[in-house]
């Protein structure tokens, strides 16, 4: 197979892998794809034609309430923009990384709250994705969110924010800890995240046994979990992944951060066989390869190996590897790869890259649950991420109204 470049090689059965019925891949922006069929393989070149998008827009479906359930760590984001590296150096932080706060980082949160130029917003990677999902879908409460918060003002604040954005939250409220917070330090186009999980770290599996929650799980068709919640309570994630697999529903797992791959290998290996779709960036994919001693940094080789890992589901796994500049790569069965370029963004309009990955997932899932083609899902994810980077944090009320013409 030729290495993906100007050509795109995809599987004829791509839509079936996603639980979709249409096997056509829609256009990329103002581009559509000409087909050359060779056996069960379709090779496609790009040519200008905007008609395919409009054809798919007529097939949008009415979504039932709670079709998607997300599991993650609800946090209050405390964001500051710095002009130098003094704050990063003071707390031994890398300019572009995500970590869990240690004892030495705790004074950072108090220091930030005493500053004048800080911004507070509802956060946590999964909750952000659910909020972006709702922004695009429009109809409230199509997405539900599960996580743990404290019985305090911060918990009330993020619950109200999520509700305003159309996300129905099902928080496990903890009296013994305060709501988690995340320090977001923006320096240029980099962002350093330090999460003080607080109550989020106490999420427990017994919350899944509440009768009301069990009814919600029965109704959902898609489940999404971040690596961050795997680090907190992997048995809960494994249980939902197994439920999804046993009932032929769709479970999506995001690796989320390099440290998750490095510290929770065993837990992730237990969950992956029941996972329909894996999402991660290049650094996370390489970290996964390192922990499994694959001795390669070739992203194509890693993607293929990830896709071919043991699978307990009825549908082949899809692995999606993202990058801020390089094309999004989607690996399917039989070494089929979809390569999708990311449009360049003028650096002058970039305000905050924190949340771009969360927004991509939210946009992607908003189309996946509507059985749209993978190409369409990716384009929506890219559009969402490139809207979010223009503002500080994920503030849904500051985003433009989503329309089909946006992508």
mmCIF file of C-alpha atoms in Angstrom:
data_model
loop_
_atom_site.group_PDB
_atom_site.id
_atom_site.type_symbol
_atom_site.label_atom_id
_atom_site.label_comp_id
_atom_site.label_asym_id
_atom_site.label_seq_id
_atom_site.Cartn_x
_atom_site.Cartn_y
_atom_site.Cartn_z
ATOM 1 C CA UNK A 1 0.000 0.000 0.000
ATOM 2 C CA UNK A 2 1.332 3.425 -0.928
ATOM 3 C CA UNK A 3 2.107 5.673 1.999
ATOM 4 C CA UNK A 4 -0.801 8.120 2.543
ATOM 5 C CA UNK A 5 -0.079 11.428 0.868
ATOM 6 C CA UNK A 6 -2.066 13.142 -1.860
ATOM 7 C CA UNK A 7 -4.112 9.931 -2.136
ATOM 8 C CA UNK A 8 -6.420 8.623 0.536
ATOM 9 C CA UNK A 9 -6.929 4.889 0.975
ATOM 10 C CA UNK A 10 -10.080 3.882 2.802
ATOM 11 C CA UNK A 11 -12.072 0.753 3.442
ATOM 12 C CA UNK A 12 -15.348 0.165 1.613
ATOM 13 C CA UNK A 13 -16.750 -1.055 4.906
ATOM 14 C CA UNK A 14 -15.811 2.168 6.782
ATOM 15 C CA UNK A 15 -19.403 3.162 7.470
ATOM 16 C CA UNK A 16 -20.235 -0.277 8.821
ATOM 17 C CA UNK A 17 -17.357 0.034 11.284
ATOM 18 C CA UNK A 18 -18.980 3.152 12.663
ATOM 19 C CA UNK A 19 -22.471 1.682 12.719
ATOM 20 C CA UNK A 20 -23.396 3.809 9.716
ATOM 21 C CA UNK A 21 -25.273 2.781 6.586
ATOM 22 C CA UNK A 22 -23.849 5.156 3.981
ATOM 23 C CA UNK A 23 -20.495 4.157 2.508
ATOM 24 C CA UNK A 24 -19.743 7.476 0.791
ATOM 25 C CA UNK A 25 -17.116 9.817 2.223
ATOM 26 C CA UNK A 26 -18.223 13.441 1.913
ATOM 27 C CA UNK A 27 -16.183 16.354 0.680
ATOM 28 C CA UNK A 28 -13.451 18.234 2.525
ATOM 29 C CA UNK A 29 -14.729 21.799 2.691
ATOM 30 C CA UNK A 30 -15.219 22.763 -0.958
ATOM 31 C CA UNK A 31 -13.548 19.535 -2.052
ATOM 32 C CA UNK A 32 -15.097 16.179 -2.866
ATOM 33 C CA UNK A 33 -13.456 12.851 -3.671
ATOM 34 C CA UNK A 34 -13.406 11.053 -7.033
ATOM 35 C CA UNK A 35 -13.444 7.252 -6.714
ATOM 36 C CA UNK A 36 -11.475 4.478 -8.352
ATOM 37 C CA UNK A 37 -12.750 1.096 -7.168
ATOM 38 C CA UNK A 38 -10.270 -1.787 -7.074
ATOM 39 C CA UNK A 39 -11.832 -4.860 -5.479
ATOM 40 C CA UNK A 40 -12.979 -3.863 -2.007
ATOM 41 C CA UNK A 41 -10.634 -0.872 -1.871
ATOM 42 C CA UNK A 42 -11.646 2.627 -2.916
ATOM 43 C CA UNK A 43 -8.907 5.135 -3.792
ATOM 44 C CA UNK A 44 -9.949 8.742 -3.991
ATOM 45 C CA UNK A 45 -8.546 12.029 -5.249
ATOM 46 C CA UNK A 46 -9.782 15.464 -4.259
ATOM 47 C CA UNK A 47 -11.682 17.734 -6.664
ATOM 48 C CA UNK A 48 -13.739 20.856 -6.065
ATOM 49 C CA UNK A 49 -17.478 20.323 -5.528
ATOM 50 C CA UNK A 50 -19.583 21.605 -2.575
ATOM 51 C CA UNK A 51 -22.696 19.547 -3.307
ATOM 52 C CA UNK A 52 -21.916 16.539 -1.087
ATOM 53 C CA UNK A 53 -22.189 18.490 2.166
ATOM 54 C CA UNK A 54 -25.686 19.653 1.318
ATOM 55 C CA UNK A 55 -26.730 16.108 0.438
ATOM 56 C CA UNK A 56 -25.695 14.859 3.866
ATOM 57 C CA UNK A 57 -27.294 17.767 5.707
ATOM 58 C CA UNK A 58 -30.698 16.434 4.668
ATOM 59 C CA UNK A 59 -29.996 13.196 6.525
ATOM 60 C CA UNK A 60 -29.618 14.690 9.986
ATOM 61 C CA UNK A 61 -31.507 12.689 12.553
ATOM 62 C CA UNK A 62 -33.535 13.660 15.592
ATOM 63 C CA UNK A 63 -31.423 12.655 18.579
ATOM 64 C CA UNK A 64 -32.983 11.128 21.692
ATOM 65 C CA UNK A 65 -32.211 12.607 25.084
ATOM 66 C CA UNK A 66 -29.089 11.124 26.643
ATOM 67 C CA UNK A 67 -27.837 9.437 23.481
ATOM 68 C CA UNK A 68 -24.272 10.185 24.625
ATOM 69 C CA UNK A 69 -22.820 9.776 28.124
ATOM 70 C CA UNK A 70 -19.409 11.155 29.056
ATOM 71 C CA UNK A 71 -17.264 10.173 32.034
ATOM 72 C CA UNK A 72 -14.588 12.544 33.289
ATOM 73 C CA UNK A 73 -13.271 14.854 35.997
ATOM 74 C CA UNK A 74 -15.353 18.050 36.424
ATOM 75 C CA UNK A 75 -13.023 20.919 37.267
ATOM 76 C CA UNK A 76 -13.110 24.685 37.616
ATOM 77 C CA UNK A 77 -10.498 26.119 35.234
ATOM 78 C CA UNK A 78 -8.458 29.046 36.546
ATOM 79 C CA UNK A 79 -6.736 30.609 33.536
ATOM 80 C CA UNK A 80 -3.974 33.202 33.360
ATOM 81 C CA UNK A 81 -1.908 34.530 30.467
ATOM 82 C CA UNK A 82 1.798 35.171 31.140
ATOM 83 C CA UNK A 83 4.416 37.020 29.089
ATOM 84 C CA UNK A 84 7.433 35.135 30.437
ATOM 85 C CA UNK A 85 8.403 31.782 31.953
ATOM 86 C CA UNK A 86 8.855 32.916 35.572
ATOM 87 C CA UNK A 87 5.635 31.305 36.857
ATOM 88 C CA UNK A 88 6.362 28.072 34.989
ATOM 89 C CA UNK A 89 9.902 27.918 36.335
ATOM 90 C CA UNK A 90 8.750 28.698 39.870
ATOM 91 C CA UNK A 91 6.569 25.579 39.953
ATOM 92 C CA UNK A 92 8.770 23.432 37.703
ATOM 93 C CA UNK A 93 6.196 23.251 34.900
ATOM 94 C CA UNK A 94 6.648 22.551 31.210
ATOM 95 C CA UNK A 95 5.125 25.134 28.850
ATOM 96 C CA UNK A 96 2.936 22.601 27.021
ATOM 97 C CA UNK A 97 1.897 19.677 29.223
ATOM 98 C CA UNK A 98 -0.873 18.357 31.472
ATOM 99 C CA UNK A 99 -0.102 16.980 34.932
ATOM 100 C CA UNK A 100 -1.750 16.137 38.233
ATOM 101 C CA UNK A 101 -0.786 18.586 40.988
ATOM 102 C CA UNK A 102 1.767 17.465 43.560
ATOM 103 C CA UNK A 103 2.331 19.010 46.972
ATOM 104 C CA UNK A 104 4.781 21.539 45.508
ATOM 105 C CA UNK A 105 2.109 22.815 43.093
ATOM 106 C CA UNK A 106 -0.633 23.554 45.630
ATOM 107 C CA UNK A 107 0.484 27.162 46.366
ATOM 108 C CA UNK A 108 0.045 27.874 42.646
ATOM 109 C CA UNK A 109 -3.749 27.796 42.953
ATOM 110 C CA UNK A 110 -3.811 30.358 45.744
ATOM 111 C CA UNK A 111 -1.369 32.545 43.835
ATOM 112 C CA UNK A 112 -3.594 32.516 40.766
ATOM 113 C CA UNK A 113 -6.785 33.349 42.684
ATOM 114 C CA UNK A 114 -5.024 36.414 44.090
ATOM 115 C CA UNK A 115 -4.206 37.727 40.624
ATOM 116 C CA UNK A 116 -6.436 40.216 38.833
ATOM 117 C CA UNK A 117 -6.099 38.881 35.289
ATOM 118 C CA UNK A 118 -7.470 35.366 35.850
ATOM 119 C CA UNK A 119 -10.498 33.841 34.147
ATOM 120 C CA UNK A 120 -12.765 31.219 35.732
ATOM 121 C CA UNK A 121 -14.688 28.701 33.620
ATOM 122 C CA UNK A 122 -16.287 25.276 33.870
ATOM 123 C CA UNK A 123 -13.723 22.739 32.790
ATOM 124 C CA UNK A 124 -12.468 19.208 32.777
ATOM 125 C CA UNK A 125 -11.699 17.652 29.397
ATOM 126 C CA UNK A 126 -14.770 15.422 29.097
ATOM 127 C CA UNK A 127 -17.218 18.026 30.373
ATOM 128 C CA UNK A 128 -15.768 20.500 27.877
ATOM 129 C CA UNK A 129 -16.318 18.014 25.058
ATOM 130 C CA UNK A 130 -19.926 17.490 26.141
ATOM 131 C CA UNK A 131 -20.517 21.246 26.171
ATOM 132 C CA UNK A 132 -19.104 21.633 22.644
ATOM 133 C CA UNK A 133 -21.185 18.641 21.546
ATOM 134 C CA UNK A 134 -24.298 20.423 22.798
ATOM 135 C CA UNK A 135 -23.301 23.698 21.125
ATOM 136 C CA UNK A 136 -23.305 21.949 17.741
ATOM 137 C CA UNK A 137 -26.273 19.621 18.294
ATOM 138 C CA UNK A 138 -28.386 22.461 19.683
ATOM 139 C CA UNK A 139 -31.144 20.456 21.394
ATOM 140 C CA UNK A 140 -30.443 20.362 25.171
ATOM 141 C CA UNK A 141 -29.660 17.219 27.140
ATOM 142 C CA UNK A 142 -28.608 15.014 24.246
ATOM 143 C CA UNK A 143 -25.357 14.629 26.235
ATOM 144 C CA UNK A 144 -25.085 13.564 29.884
ATOM 145 C CA UNK A 145 -22.003 13.869 32.047
ATOM 146 C CA UNK A 146 -20.824 11.818 35.028
ATOM 147 C CA UNK A 147 -18.116 12.815 37.507
ATOM 148 C CA UNK A 148 -17.614 13.863 41.135
ATOM 149 C CA UNK A 149 -17.691 17.320 42.738
ATOM 150 C CA UNK A 150 -17.630 18.730 46.247
ATOM 151 C CA UNK A 151 -20.609 20.184 48.060
ATOM 152 C CA UNK A 152 -19.439 23.765 47.586
ATOM 153 C CA UNK A 153 -19.717 26.962 45.578
ATOM 154 C CA UNK A 154 -17.363 25.807 42.822
ATOM 155 C CA UNK A 155 -19.430 22.647 42.324
ATOM 156 C CA UNK A 156 -22.596 24.715 42.005
ATOM 157 C CA UNK A 157 -20.860 27.059 39.571
ATOM 158 C CA UNK A 158 -19.777 24.415 37.090
ATOM 159 C CA UNK A 159 -23.131 22.603 37.355
ATOM 160 C CA UNK A 160 -24.961 25.807 36.409
ATOM 161 C CA UNK A 161 -22.528 26.443 33.559
ATOM 162 C CA UNK A 162 -23.009 22.950 32.157
ATOM 163 C CA UNK A 163 -26.794 23.237 32.458
ATOM 164 C CA UNK A 164 -26.751 26.600 30.684
ATOM 165 C CA UNK A 165 -24.772 24.980 27.869
ATOM 166 C CA UNK A 166 -27.297 22.151 27.546
ATOM 167 C CA UNK A 167 -25.416 19.362 29.343
ATOM 168 C CA UNK A 168 -27.317 17.344 31.931
ATOM 169 C CA UNK A 169 -24.910 16.570 34.794
ATOM 170 C CA UNK A 170 -25.133 13.601 37.121
ATOM 171 C CA UNK A 171 -22.500 14.508 39.684
ATOM 172 C CA UNK A 172 -21.590 12.266 42.563
ATOM 173 C CA UNK A 173 -21.404 14.883 45.345
ATOM 174 C CA UNK A 174 -18.677 14.380 47.945
ATOM 175 C CA UNK A 175 -18.744 15.990 51.395
ATOM 176 C CA UNK A 176 -15.162 15.068 52.256
ATOM 177 C CA UNK A 177 -13.427 17.048 49.483
ATOM 178 C CA UNK A 178 -13.796 20.303 47.579
ATOM 179 C CA UNK A 179 -14.536 20.579 43.866
ATOM 180 C CA UNK A 180 -11.453 20.093 41.731
ATOM 181 C CA UNK A 181 -9.646 22.947 40.020
ATOM 182 C CA UNK A 182 -7.240 23.211 37.105
ATOM 183 C CA UNK A 183 -4.589 25.897 36.739
ATOM 184 C CA UNK A 184 -4.212 26.896 33.085
ATOM 185 C CA UNK A 185 -1.097 28.916 32.290
ATOM 186 C CA UNK A 186 -1.008 30.287 28.753
ATOM 187 C CA UNK A 187 2.356 31.416 27.386
ATOM 188 C CA UNK A 188 2.304 32.315 23.707
ATOM 189 C CA UNK A 189 0.680 29.379 21.918
ATOM 190 C CA UNK A 190 1.527 26.950 24.710
ATOM 191 C CA UNK A 191 -0.619 25.985 27.669
ATOM 192 C CA UNK A 192 0.428 24.249 30.859
ATOM 193 C CA UNK A 193 -2.306 22.451 32.826
ATOM 194 C CA UNK A 194 -2.039 21.524 36.485
ATOM 195 C CA UNK A 195 -5.070 19.689 37.860
ATOM 196 C CA UNK A 196 -5.879 19.562 41.562
ATOM 197 C CA UNK A 197 -8.561 16.886 41.310
ATOM 198 C CA UNK A 198 -10.120 17.309 44.734
ATOM 199 C CA UNK A 199 -13.504 15.563 44.824
ATOM 200 C CA UNK A 200 -13.108 14.392 41.220
ATOM 201 C CA UNK A 201 -10.498 11.894 42.423
ATOM 202 C CA UNK A 202 -13.108 10.267 44.685
ATOM 203 C CA UNK A 203 -15.525 9.171 41.962
ATOM 204 C CA UNK A 204 -16.594 5.639 42.882
ATOM 205 C CA UNK A 205 -18.124 2.705 41.041
ATOM 206 C CA UNK A 206 -21.159 2.508 43.329
ATOM 207 C CA UNK A 207 -22.497 5.659 41.613
ATOM 208 C CA UNK A 208 -23.126 3.451 38.584
ATOM 209 C CA UNK A 209 -25.461 1.252 40.639
ATOM 210 C CA UNK A 210 -27.982 3.992 41.424
ATOM 211 C CA UNK A 211 -31.247 2.915 39.797
ATOM 212 C CA UNK A 212 -31.783 6.265 38.084
ATOM 213 C CA UNK A 213 -28.295 6.122 36.575
ATOM 214 C CA UNK A 214 -28.724 2.544 35.410
ATOM 215 C CA UNK A 215 -31.787 3.647 33.450
ATOM 216 C CA UNK A 216 -29.689 6.325 31.748
ATOM 217 C CA UNK A 217 -27.052 3.779 30.789
ATOM 218 C CA UNK A 218 -29.701 1.573 29.226
ATOM 219 C CA UNK A 219 -30.909 4.456 27.063
ATOM 220 C CA UNK A 220 -27.521 5.742 25.842
ATOM 221 C CA UNK A 221 -26.095 4.553 22.541
ATOM 222 C CA UNK A 222 -22.635 6.109 22.824
ATOM 223 C CA UNK A 223 -20.201 6.271 25.748
ATOM 224 C CA UNK A 224 -17.118 8.478 25.942
ATOM 225 C CA UNK A 225 -14.386 8.399 28.589
ATOM 226 C CA UNK A 226 -11.120 10.279 28.985
ATOM 227 C CA UNK A 227 -7.838 8.868 30.156
ATOM 228 C CA UNK A 228 -8.121 11.243 33.110
ATOM 229 C CA UNK A 229 -11.099 9.333 34.546
ATOM 230 C CA UNK A 230 -9.246 6.055 33.904
ATOM 231 C CA UNK A 231 -6.535 7.402 36.211
ATOM 232 C CA UNK A 232 -9.181 8.102 38.871
ATOM 233 C CA UNK A 233 -11.426 5.034 38.687
ATOM 234 C CA UNK A 234 -10.587 2.548 35.958
ATOM 235 C CA UNK A 235 -13.088 -0.134 37.169
ATOM 236 C CA UNK A 236 -15.972 2.231 36.338
ATOM 237 C CA UNK A 237 -14.627 2.849 32.843
ATOM 238 C CA UNK A 238 -13.997 -0.858 32.265
ATOM 239 C CA UNK A 239 -17.526 -1.656 33.385
ATOM 240 C CA UNK A 240 -19.067 0.826 30.937
ATOM 241 C CA UNK A 241 -16.820 -0.359 28.111
ATOM 242 C CA UNK A 242 -17.889 -3.957 28.727
ATOM 243 C CA UNK A 243 -21.557 -2.938 28.875
ATOM 244 C CA UNK A 244 -21.185 -1.146 25.555
ATOM 245 C CA UNK A 245 -19.497 -4.153 23.983
ATOM 246 C CA UNK A 246 -22.042 -6.669 25.287
ATOM 247 C CA UNK A 247 -24.963 -4.625 23.944
ATOM 248 C CA UNK A 248 -23.321 -3.695 20.620
ATOM 249 C CA UNK A 249 -23.110 0.007 21.371
ATOM 250 C CA UNK A 250 -20.196 2.391 20.795
ATOM 251 C CA UNK A 251 -17.485 3.120 23.369
ATOM 252 C CA UNK A 252 -14.927 5.854 22.632
ATOM 253 C CA UNK A 253 -11.733 6.249 24.683
ATOM 254 C CA UNK A 254 -9.424 9.264 24.665
ATOM 255 C CA UNK A 255 -5.844 8.728 25.878
ATOM 256 C CA UNK A 256 -5.897 12.376 27.088
ATOM 257 C CA UNK A 257 -2.321 12.810 28.351
ATOM 258 C CA UNK A 258 1.106 11.201 28.198
ATOM 259 C CA UNK A 259 1.240 10.615 31.954
ATOM 260 C CA UNK A 260 -1.917 8.478 31.738
ATOM 261 C CA UNK A 261 -0.179 6.158 29.270
ATOM 262 C CA UNK A 262 2.936 6.007 31.427
ATOM 263 C CA UNK A 263 1.240 5.312 34.757
ATOM 264 C CA UNK A 264 -1.889 3.309 33.870
ATOM 265 C CA UNK A 265 -0.759 0.799 31.261
ATOM 266 C CA UNK A 266 -2.448 -2.187 32.892
ATOM 267 C CA UNK A 267 -5.797 -0.420 33.276
ATOM 268 C CA UNK A 268 -5.799 0.820 29.675
ATOM 269 C CA UNK A 269 -4.855 -2.624 28.368
ATOM 270 C CA UNK A 270 -7.901 -4.062 30.162
ATOM 271 C CA UNK A 271 -10.256 -1.452 28.645
ATOM 272 C CA UNK A 272 -8.985 -1.413 25.050
ATOM 273 C CA UNK A 273 -10.459 -4.778 23.936
ATOM 274 C CA UNK A 274 -13.961 -3.339 24.502
ATOM 275 C CA UNK A 275 -13.218 0.014 22.842
ATOM 276 C CA UNK A 276 -14.698 0.826 19.417
ATOM 277 C CA UNK A 277 -12.691 3.980 18.873
ATOM 278 C CA UNK A 278 -9.419 5.269 20.330
ATOM 279 C CA UNK A 279 -8.461 8.955 20.131
ATOM 280 C CA UNK A 280 -5.039 10.363 20.970
ATOM 281 C CA UNK A 281 -2.480 12.847 19.742
ATOM 282 C CA UNK A 282 0.940 11.955 18.373
ATOM 283 C CA UNK A 283 2.750 12.327 21.683
ATOM 284 C CA UNK A 284 0.235 10.053 23.403
ATOM 285 C CA UNK A 285 0.460 7.459 20.636
ATOM 286 C CA UNK A 286 4.244 7.383 20.934
ATOM 287 C CA UNK A 287 3.951 7.104 24.721
ATOM 288 C CA UNK A 288 1.661 4.086 24.274
ATOM 289 C CA UNK A 289 4.237 2.490 21.973
ATOM 290 C CA UNK A 290 6.991 3.154 24.503
ATOM 291 C CA UNK A 291 5.097 1.505 27.370
ATOM 292 C CA UNK A 292 4.486 -1.558 25.168
ATOM 293 C CA UNK A 293 8.103 -1.691 23.970
ATOM 294 C CA UNK A 294 7.219 -1.471 20.295
ATOM 295 C CA UNK A 295 10.541 0.309 19.666
ATOM 296 C CA UNK A 296 9.190 2.717 17.082
ATOM 297 C CA UNK A 297 8.146 6.331 16.751
ATOM 298 C CA UNK A 298 6.639 5.801 13.281
ATOM 299 C CA UNK A 299 3.094 7.065 13.787
ATOM 300 C CA UNK A 300 1.737 4.932 10.927
ATOM 301 C CA UNK A 301 3.200 1.768 12.408
ATOM 302 C CA UNK A 302 1.887 2.669 15.873
ATOM 303 C CA UNK A 303 -1.589 3.409 14.522
ATOM 304 C CA UNK A 304 -1.779 0.085 12.722
ATOM 305 C CA UNK A 305 -0.626 -1.840 15.772
ATOM 306 C CA UNK A 306 -3.139 -0.055 17.996
ATOM 307 C CA UNK A 307 -5.926 -0.845 15.557
ATOM 308 C CA UNK A 308 -5.007 -4.535 15.433
ATOM 309 C CA UNK A 309 -4.870 -5.101 19.209
ATOM 310 C CA UNK A 310 -7.299 -7.752 20.573
ATOM 311 C CA UNK A 311 -10.915 -6.702 20.035
ATOM 312 C CA UNK A 312 -13.984 -8.150 21.774
ATOM 313 C CA UNK A 313 -16.477 -6.059 19.770
ATOM 314 C CA UNK A 314 -18.544 -7.007 16.736
ATOM 315 C CA UNK A 315 -17.152 -4.052 14.796
ATOM 316 C CA UNK A 316 -13.498 -3.397 13.881
ATOM 317 C CA UNK A 317 -11.748 -0.796 15.999
ATOM 318 C CA UNK A 318 -10.903 2.630 14.595
ATOM 319 C CA UNK A 319 -7.859 4.528 15.878
ATOM 320 C CA UNK A 320 -7.681 8.292 15.333
ATOM 321 C CA UNK A 321 -4.427 10.172 15.879
ATOM 322 C CA UNK A 322 -4.623 13.964 15.872
ATOM 323 C CA UNK A 323 -2.093 16.739 15.513
ATOM 324 C CA UNK A 324 -2.343 20.512 15.579
ATOM 325 C CA UNK A 325 -0.583 20.870 12.219
ATOM 326 C CA UNK A 326 -0.204 17.459 10.563
ATOM 327 C CA UNK A 327 -3.202 15.590 9.114
ATOM 328 C CA UNK A 328 -5.616 13.651 11.303
ATOM 329 C CA UNK A 329 -4.979 9.943 10.747
ATOM 330 C CA UNK A 330 -7.695 7.286 11.007
ATOM 331 C CA UNK A 331 -6.610 3.654 11.061
ATOM 332 C CA UNK A 332 -9.090 0.926 10.170
ATOM 333 C CA UNK A 333 -9.000 -2.795 9.586
ATOM 334 C CA UNK A 334 -6.840 -4.316 6.842
ATOM 335 C CA UNK A 335 -4.300 -1.469 7.070
ATOM 336 C CA UNK A 336 -6.706 1.082 5.629
ATOM 337 C CA UNK A 337 -5.902 4.690 6.509
ATOM 338 C CA UNK A 338 -7.842 7.923 6.088
ATOM 339 C CA UNK A 339 -5.597 10.992 6.131
ATOM 340 C CA UNK A 340 -7.284 14.335 6.636
ATOM 341 C CA UNK A 341 -5.355 17.657 6.498
ATOM 342 C CA UNK A 342 -5.842 20.360 9.115
ATOM 343 C CA UNK A 343 -6.361 23.856 7.629
ATOM 344 C CA UNK A 344 -3.726 26.381 8.651
ATOM 345 C CA UNK A 345 -4.705 29.005 11.218
ATOM 346 C CA UNK A 346 -3.319 32.534 11.296
ATOM 347 C CA UNK A 347 -1.245 32.708 14.479
ATOM 348 C CA UNK A 348 -2.517 36.225 15.095
ATOM 349 C CA UNK A 349 -6.019 34.947 15.933
ATOM 350 C CA UNK A 350 -4.849 32.284 18.405
ATOM 351 C CA UNK A 351 -5.723 33.299 21.957
ATOM 352 C CA UNK A 352 -5.806 30.022 23.907
ATOM 353 C CA UNK A 353 -5.071 26.494 22.689
ATOM 354 C CA UNK A 354 -6.366 24.986 25.927
ATOM 355 C CA UNK A 355 -9.527 23.095 25.130
ATOM 356 C CA UNK A 356 -8.852 22.677 21.396
ATOM 357 C CA UNK A 357 -8.528 18.927 21.765
ATOM 358 C CA UNK A 358 -11.690 18.800 23.881
ATOM 359 C CA UNK A 359 -13.533 20.845 21.259
ATOM 360 C CA UNK A 360 -12.349 18.555 18.472
ATOM 361 C CA UNK A 361 -13.810 15.545 20.292
ATOM 362 C CA UNK A 362 -17.088 17.359 20.982
ATOM 363 C CA UNK A 363 -17.453 18.340 17.344
ATOM 364 C CA UNK A 364 -16.519 14.871 16.145
ATOM 365 C CA UNK A 365 -18.990 13.126 18.461
ATOM 366 C CA UNK A 366 -21.799 15.526 17.491
ATOM 367 C CA UNK A 367 -21.751 14.044 13.997
ATOM 368 C CA UNK A 368 -20.819 10.482 14.922
ATOM 369 C CA UNK A 369 -24.038 10.058 16.932
ATOM 370 C CA UNK A 370 -25.970 11.215 13.855
ATOM 371 C CA UNK A 371 -24.375 8.472 11.751
ATOM 372 C CA UNK A 372 -22.571 10.970 9.550
ATOM 373 C CA UNK A 373 -19.535 9.876 7.493
ATOM 374 C CA UNK A 374 -16.172 9.890 9.227
ATOM 375 C CA UNK A 375 -14.902 12.645 6.958
ATOM 376 C CA UNK A 376 -17.803 14.864 8.032
ATOM 377 C CA UNK A 377 -17.206 14.074 11.710
ATOM 378 C CA UNK A 378 -13.548 15.057 11.446
ATOM 379 C CA UNK A 379 -14.288 18.284 9.599
ATOM 380 C CA UNK A 380 -16.760 19.292 12.294
ATOM 381 C CA UNK A 381 -14.193 18.486 14.985
ATOM 382 C CA UNK A 382 -11.585 20.648 13.295
ATOM 383 C CA UNK A 383 -14.050 23.504 12.880
ATOM 384 C CA UNK A 384 -14.948 23.359 16.591
ATOM 385 C CA UNK A 385 -11.321 23.340 17.714
ATOM 386 C CA UNK A 386 -10.442 26.276 15.482
ATOM 387 C CA UNK A 387 -13.308 28.316 16.908
ATOM 388 C CA UNK A 388 -12.349 27.633 20.510
ATOM 389 C CA UNK A 389 -8.723 28.733 20.089
ATOM 390 C CA UNK A 390 -9.934 32.285 19.390
ATOM 391 C CA UNK A 391 -11.143 32.802 22.979
ATOM 392 C CA UNK A 392 -9.937 32.124 26.522
ATOM 393 C CA UNK A 393 -11.232 28.750 27.695
ATOM 394 C CA UNK A 394 -14.347 27.107 26.330
ATOM 395 C CA UNK A 395 -17.048 29.772 26.552
ATOM 396 C CA UNK A 396 -19.959 28.459 24.533
ATOM 397 C CA UNK A 397 -21.842 31.747 24.673
ATOM 398 C CA UNK A 398 -18.969 33.412 22.797
ATOM 399 C CA UNK A 399 -18.959 30.889 19.964
ATOM 400 C CA UNK A 400 -20.877 31.504 16.709
ATOM 401 C CA UNK A 401 -24.093 29.616 16.083
ATOM 402 C CA UNK A 402 -23.237 26.380 14.319
ATOM 403 C CA UNK A 403 -24.624 25.893 10.812
ATOM 404 C CA UNK A 404 -23.930 23.347 8.084
ATOM 405 C CA UNK A 405 -22.200 26.045 6.049
ATOM 406 C CA UNK A 406 -19.590 26.415 8.800
ATOM 407 C CA UNK A 407 -17.796 23.315 7.567
#
